[in-house]
PDB file of C-alpha atoms in Angstrom:
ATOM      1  CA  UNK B 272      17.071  -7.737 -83.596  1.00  0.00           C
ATOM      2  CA  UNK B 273      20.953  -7.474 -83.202  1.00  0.00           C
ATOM      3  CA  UNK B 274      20.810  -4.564 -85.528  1.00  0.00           C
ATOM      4  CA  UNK B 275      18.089  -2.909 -83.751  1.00  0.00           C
ATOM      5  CA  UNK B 276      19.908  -2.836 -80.674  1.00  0.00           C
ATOM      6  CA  UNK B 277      22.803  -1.475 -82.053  1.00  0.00           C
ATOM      7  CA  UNK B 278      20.359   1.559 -83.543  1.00  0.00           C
ATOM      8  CA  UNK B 279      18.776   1.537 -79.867  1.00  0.00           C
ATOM      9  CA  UNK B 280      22.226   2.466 -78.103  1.00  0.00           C
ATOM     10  CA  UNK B 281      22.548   5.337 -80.681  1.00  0.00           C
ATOM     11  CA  UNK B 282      19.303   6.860 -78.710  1.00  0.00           C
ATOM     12  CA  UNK B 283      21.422   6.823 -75.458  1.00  0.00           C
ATOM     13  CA  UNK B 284      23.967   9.585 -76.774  1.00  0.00           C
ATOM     14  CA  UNK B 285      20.782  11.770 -77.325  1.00  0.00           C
ATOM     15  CA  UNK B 286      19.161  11.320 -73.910  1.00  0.00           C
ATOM     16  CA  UNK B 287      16.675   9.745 -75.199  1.00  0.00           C
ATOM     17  CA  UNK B 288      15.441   6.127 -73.815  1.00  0.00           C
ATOM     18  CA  UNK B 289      17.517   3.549 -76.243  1.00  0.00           C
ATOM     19  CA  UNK B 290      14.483   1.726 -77.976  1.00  0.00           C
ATOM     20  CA  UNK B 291      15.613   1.084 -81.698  1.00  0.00           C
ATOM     21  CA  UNK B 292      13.582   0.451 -84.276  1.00  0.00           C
ATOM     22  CA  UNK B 293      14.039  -1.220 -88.329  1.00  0.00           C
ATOM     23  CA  UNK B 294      11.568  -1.788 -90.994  1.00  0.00           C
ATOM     24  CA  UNK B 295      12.780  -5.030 -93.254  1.00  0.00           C
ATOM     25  CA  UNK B 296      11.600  -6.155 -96.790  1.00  0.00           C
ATOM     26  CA  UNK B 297      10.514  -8.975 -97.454  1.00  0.00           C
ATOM     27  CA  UNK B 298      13.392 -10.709 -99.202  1.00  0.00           C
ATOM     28  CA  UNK B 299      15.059  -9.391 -95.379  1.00  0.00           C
ATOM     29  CA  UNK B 300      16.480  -6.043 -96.374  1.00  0.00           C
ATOM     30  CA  UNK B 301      16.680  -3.330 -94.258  1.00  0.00           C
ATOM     31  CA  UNK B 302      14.948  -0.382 -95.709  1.00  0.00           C
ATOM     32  CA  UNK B 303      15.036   1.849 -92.676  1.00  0.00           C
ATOM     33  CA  UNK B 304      16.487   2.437 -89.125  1.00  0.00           C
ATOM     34  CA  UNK B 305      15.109   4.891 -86.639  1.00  0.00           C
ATOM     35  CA  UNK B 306      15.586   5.400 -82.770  1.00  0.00           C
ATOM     36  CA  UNK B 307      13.761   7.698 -80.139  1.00  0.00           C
ATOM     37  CA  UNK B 308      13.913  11.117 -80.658  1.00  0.00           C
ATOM     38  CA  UNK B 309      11.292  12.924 -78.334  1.00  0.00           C
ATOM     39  CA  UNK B 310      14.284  14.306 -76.486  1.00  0.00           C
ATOM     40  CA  UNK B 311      16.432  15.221 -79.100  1.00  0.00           C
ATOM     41  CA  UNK B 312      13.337  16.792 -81.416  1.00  0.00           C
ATOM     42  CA  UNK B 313      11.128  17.514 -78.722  1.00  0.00           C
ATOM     43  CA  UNK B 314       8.648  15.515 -80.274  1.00  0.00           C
ATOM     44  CA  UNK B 315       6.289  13.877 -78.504  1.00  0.00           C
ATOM     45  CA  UNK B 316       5.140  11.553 -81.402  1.00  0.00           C
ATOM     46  CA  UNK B 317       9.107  10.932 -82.331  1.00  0.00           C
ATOM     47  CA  UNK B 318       9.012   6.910 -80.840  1.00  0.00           C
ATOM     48  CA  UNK B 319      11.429   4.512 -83.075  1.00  0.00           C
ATOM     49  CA  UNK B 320       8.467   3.031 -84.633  1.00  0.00           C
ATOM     50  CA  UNK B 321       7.641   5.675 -86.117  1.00  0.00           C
ATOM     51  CA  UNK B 322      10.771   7.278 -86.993  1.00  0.00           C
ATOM     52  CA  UNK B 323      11.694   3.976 -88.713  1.00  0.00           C
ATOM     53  CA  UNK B 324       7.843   3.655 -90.286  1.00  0.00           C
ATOM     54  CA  UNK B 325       8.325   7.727 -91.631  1.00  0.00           C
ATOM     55  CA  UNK B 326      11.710   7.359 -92.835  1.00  0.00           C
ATOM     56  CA  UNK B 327      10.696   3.817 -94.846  1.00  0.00           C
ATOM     57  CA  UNK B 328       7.502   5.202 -95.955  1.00  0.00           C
ATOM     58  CA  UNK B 329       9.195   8.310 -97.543  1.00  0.00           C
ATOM     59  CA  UNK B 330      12.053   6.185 -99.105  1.00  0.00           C
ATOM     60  CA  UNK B 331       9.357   3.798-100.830  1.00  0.00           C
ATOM     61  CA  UNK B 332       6.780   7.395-101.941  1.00  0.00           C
ATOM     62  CA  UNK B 333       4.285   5.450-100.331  1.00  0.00           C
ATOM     63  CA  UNK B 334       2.539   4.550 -96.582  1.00  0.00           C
ATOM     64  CA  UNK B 335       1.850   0.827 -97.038  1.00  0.00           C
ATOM     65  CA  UNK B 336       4.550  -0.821 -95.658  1.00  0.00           C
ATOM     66  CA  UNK B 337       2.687  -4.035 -97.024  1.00  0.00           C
ATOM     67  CA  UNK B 338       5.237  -6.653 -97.448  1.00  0.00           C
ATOM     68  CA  UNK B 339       7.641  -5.607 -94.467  1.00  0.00           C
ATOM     69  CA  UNK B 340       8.260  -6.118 -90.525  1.00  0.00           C
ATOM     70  CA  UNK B 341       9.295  -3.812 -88.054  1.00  0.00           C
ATOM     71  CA  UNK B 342      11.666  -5.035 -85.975  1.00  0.00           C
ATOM     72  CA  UNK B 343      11.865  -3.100 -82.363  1.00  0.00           C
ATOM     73  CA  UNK B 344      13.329  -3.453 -79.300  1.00  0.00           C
ATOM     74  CA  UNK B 345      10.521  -2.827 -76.480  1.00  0.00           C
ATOM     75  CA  UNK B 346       6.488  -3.422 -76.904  1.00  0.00           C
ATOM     76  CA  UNK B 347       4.983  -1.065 -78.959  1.00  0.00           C
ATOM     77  CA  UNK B 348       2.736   1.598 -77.010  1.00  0.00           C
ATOM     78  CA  UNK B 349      -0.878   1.963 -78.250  1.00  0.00           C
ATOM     79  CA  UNK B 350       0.361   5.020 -80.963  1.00  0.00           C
ATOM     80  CA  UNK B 351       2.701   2.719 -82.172  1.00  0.00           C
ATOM     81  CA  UNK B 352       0.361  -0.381 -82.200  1.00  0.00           C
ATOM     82  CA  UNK B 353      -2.145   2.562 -84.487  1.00  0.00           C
ATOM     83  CA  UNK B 354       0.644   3.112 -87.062  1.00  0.00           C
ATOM     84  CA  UNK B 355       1.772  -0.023 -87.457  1.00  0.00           C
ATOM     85  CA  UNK B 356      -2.039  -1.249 -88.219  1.00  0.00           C
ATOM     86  CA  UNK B 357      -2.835   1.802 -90.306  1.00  0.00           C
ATOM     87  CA  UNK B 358       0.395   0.914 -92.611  1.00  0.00           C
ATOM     88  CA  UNK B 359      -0.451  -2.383 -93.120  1.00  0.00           C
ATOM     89  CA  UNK B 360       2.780  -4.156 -91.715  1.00  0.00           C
ATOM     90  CA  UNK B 361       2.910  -7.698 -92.009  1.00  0.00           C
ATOM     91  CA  UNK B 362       4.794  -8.164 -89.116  1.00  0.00           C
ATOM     92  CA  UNK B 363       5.930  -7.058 -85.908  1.00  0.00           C
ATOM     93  CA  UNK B 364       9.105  -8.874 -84.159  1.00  0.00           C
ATOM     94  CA  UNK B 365      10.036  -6.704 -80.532  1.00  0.00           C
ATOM     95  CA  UNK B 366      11.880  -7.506 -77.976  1.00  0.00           C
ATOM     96  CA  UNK B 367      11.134  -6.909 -74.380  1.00  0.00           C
ATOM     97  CA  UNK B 368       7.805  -6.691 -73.310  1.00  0.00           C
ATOM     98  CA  UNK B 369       6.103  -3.648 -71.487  1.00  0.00           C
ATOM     99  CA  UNK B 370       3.965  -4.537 -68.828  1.00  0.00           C
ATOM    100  CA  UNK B 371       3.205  -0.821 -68.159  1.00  0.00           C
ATOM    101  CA  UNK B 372       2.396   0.229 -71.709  1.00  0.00           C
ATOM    102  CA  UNK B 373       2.793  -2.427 -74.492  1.00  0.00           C
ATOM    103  CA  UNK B 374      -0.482  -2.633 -76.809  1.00  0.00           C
ATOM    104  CA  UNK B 375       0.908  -5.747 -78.568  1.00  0.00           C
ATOM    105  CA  UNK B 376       0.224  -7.964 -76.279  1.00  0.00           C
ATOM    106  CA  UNK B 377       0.693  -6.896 -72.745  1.00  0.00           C
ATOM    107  CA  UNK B 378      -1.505  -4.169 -71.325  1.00  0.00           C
ATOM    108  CA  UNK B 379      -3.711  -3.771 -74.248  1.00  0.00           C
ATOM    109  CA  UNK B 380      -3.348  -5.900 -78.264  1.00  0.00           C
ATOM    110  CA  UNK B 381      -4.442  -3.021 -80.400  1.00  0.00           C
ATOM    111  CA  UNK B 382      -2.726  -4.972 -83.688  1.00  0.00           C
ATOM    112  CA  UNK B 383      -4.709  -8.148 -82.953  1.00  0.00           C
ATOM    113  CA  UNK B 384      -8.085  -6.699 -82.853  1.00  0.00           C
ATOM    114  CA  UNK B 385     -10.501  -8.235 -84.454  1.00  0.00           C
ATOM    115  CA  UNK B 386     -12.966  -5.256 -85.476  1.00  0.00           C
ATOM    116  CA  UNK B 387      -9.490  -3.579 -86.956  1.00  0.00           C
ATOM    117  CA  UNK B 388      -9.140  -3.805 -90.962  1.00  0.00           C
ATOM    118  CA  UNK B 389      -5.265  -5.129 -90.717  1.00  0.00           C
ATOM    119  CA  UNK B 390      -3.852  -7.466 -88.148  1.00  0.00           C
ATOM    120  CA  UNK B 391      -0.142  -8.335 -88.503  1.00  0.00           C
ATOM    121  CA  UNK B 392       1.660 -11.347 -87.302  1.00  0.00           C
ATOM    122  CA  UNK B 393       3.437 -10.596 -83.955  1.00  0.00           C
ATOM    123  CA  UNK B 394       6.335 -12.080 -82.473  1.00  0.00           C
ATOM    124  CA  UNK B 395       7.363 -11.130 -79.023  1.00  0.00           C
ATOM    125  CA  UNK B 396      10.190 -11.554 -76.588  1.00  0.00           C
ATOM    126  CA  UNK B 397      13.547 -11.747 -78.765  1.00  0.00           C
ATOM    127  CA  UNK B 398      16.451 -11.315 -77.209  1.00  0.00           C
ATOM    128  CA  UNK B 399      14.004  -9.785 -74.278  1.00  0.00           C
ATOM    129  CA  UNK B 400      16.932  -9.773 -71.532  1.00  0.00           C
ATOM    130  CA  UNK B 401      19.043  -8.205 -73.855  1.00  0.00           C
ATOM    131  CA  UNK B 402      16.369  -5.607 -75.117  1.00  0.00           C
ATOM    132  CA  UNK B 403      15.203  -5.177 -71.698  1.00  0.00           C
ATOM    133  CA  UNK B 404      18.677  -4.691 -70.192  1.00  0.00           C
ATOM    134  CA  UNK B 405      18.936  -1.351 -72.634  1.00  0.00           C
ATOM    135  CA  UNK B 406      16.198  -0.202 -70.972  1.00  0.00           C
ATOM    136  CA  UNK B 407      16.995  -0.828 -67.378  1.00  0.00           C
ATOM    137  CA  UNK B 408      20.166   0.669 -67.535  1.00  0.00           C
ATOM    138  CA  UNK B 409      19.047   3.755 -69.389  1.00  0.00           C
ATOM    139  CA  UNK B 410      16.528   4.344 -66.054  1.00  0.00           C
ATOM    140  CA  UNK B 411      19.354   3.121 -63.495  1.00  0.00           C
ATOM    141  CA  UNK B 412      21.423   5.753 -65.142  1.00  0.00           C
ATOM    142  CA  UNK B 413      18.837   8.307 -65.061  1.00  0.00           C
ATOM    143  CA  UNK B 414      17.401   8.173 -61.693  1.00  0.00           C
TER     144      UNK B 414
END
């Protein structure tokens, strides 16, 4: 998680909010990094998750990430929660939660649904202060 919030700050130089994102092996490896974009590629699909997920995918010439566990900063949001189920992650580790659009848990659990094919383990709320604290400064900042 340390790592991912040291790929999150890189977001803030871009104006985009700092929400960092890895995708780790199974023997603990990183195999990718990725951080928000939509700002910087005017992309409204361009979240961390799936920066990380595309860049991993493309490194392995596959799109199961079978065997591996994203590692992000904030809740995934209910496109995120999609991908992640649709490339068969393992695992999901985030940080802080998001009350007002996290579909891992909080608002909606898209990866634990039942009538889905693929439901990863999920572990929430690491380092959540710190994680969170990103986040809250990026908007104190920015309003």
């Amino acid at each position: 998680m340390r790592q991912a919030i040291d790929v999150a700050r890189d977001a803030g130089a871009s104006d985009d909010v700092p929400i960092g994102a890895l995708v780790v092996d199974s023997e603990g490896s990183v195999l990718s990094a990725g951080h928000n974009r939509r700002e910087a590629d005017a992309d409204p699909t361009a979240h961390a998750e799936i920066v990380a997920m595309r860049n991993a995918t493309r490194d392995r010439g596959e799109w199961r990430l079978d065997g591996c566990t994203l590692v992000v900063t904030l809740e995934p949001c209910t496109m995120c929660a999609g991908a992640i189920v649709l490339s068969r992650l393992d695992r999901v580790v985030f940080g802080a939660y998001d009350p007002k659009a996290g579909a891992v848990g909080s608002l909606w659990d898209v990866v634990r649904d039942r009538r889905l094919n693929h439901r990863p383990e999920v572990i929430g709320g690491v380092l959540a202060d710190e994680t969170g604290a990103l986040i809250r400064e990026f908007f104190d900042r920015h309003r």
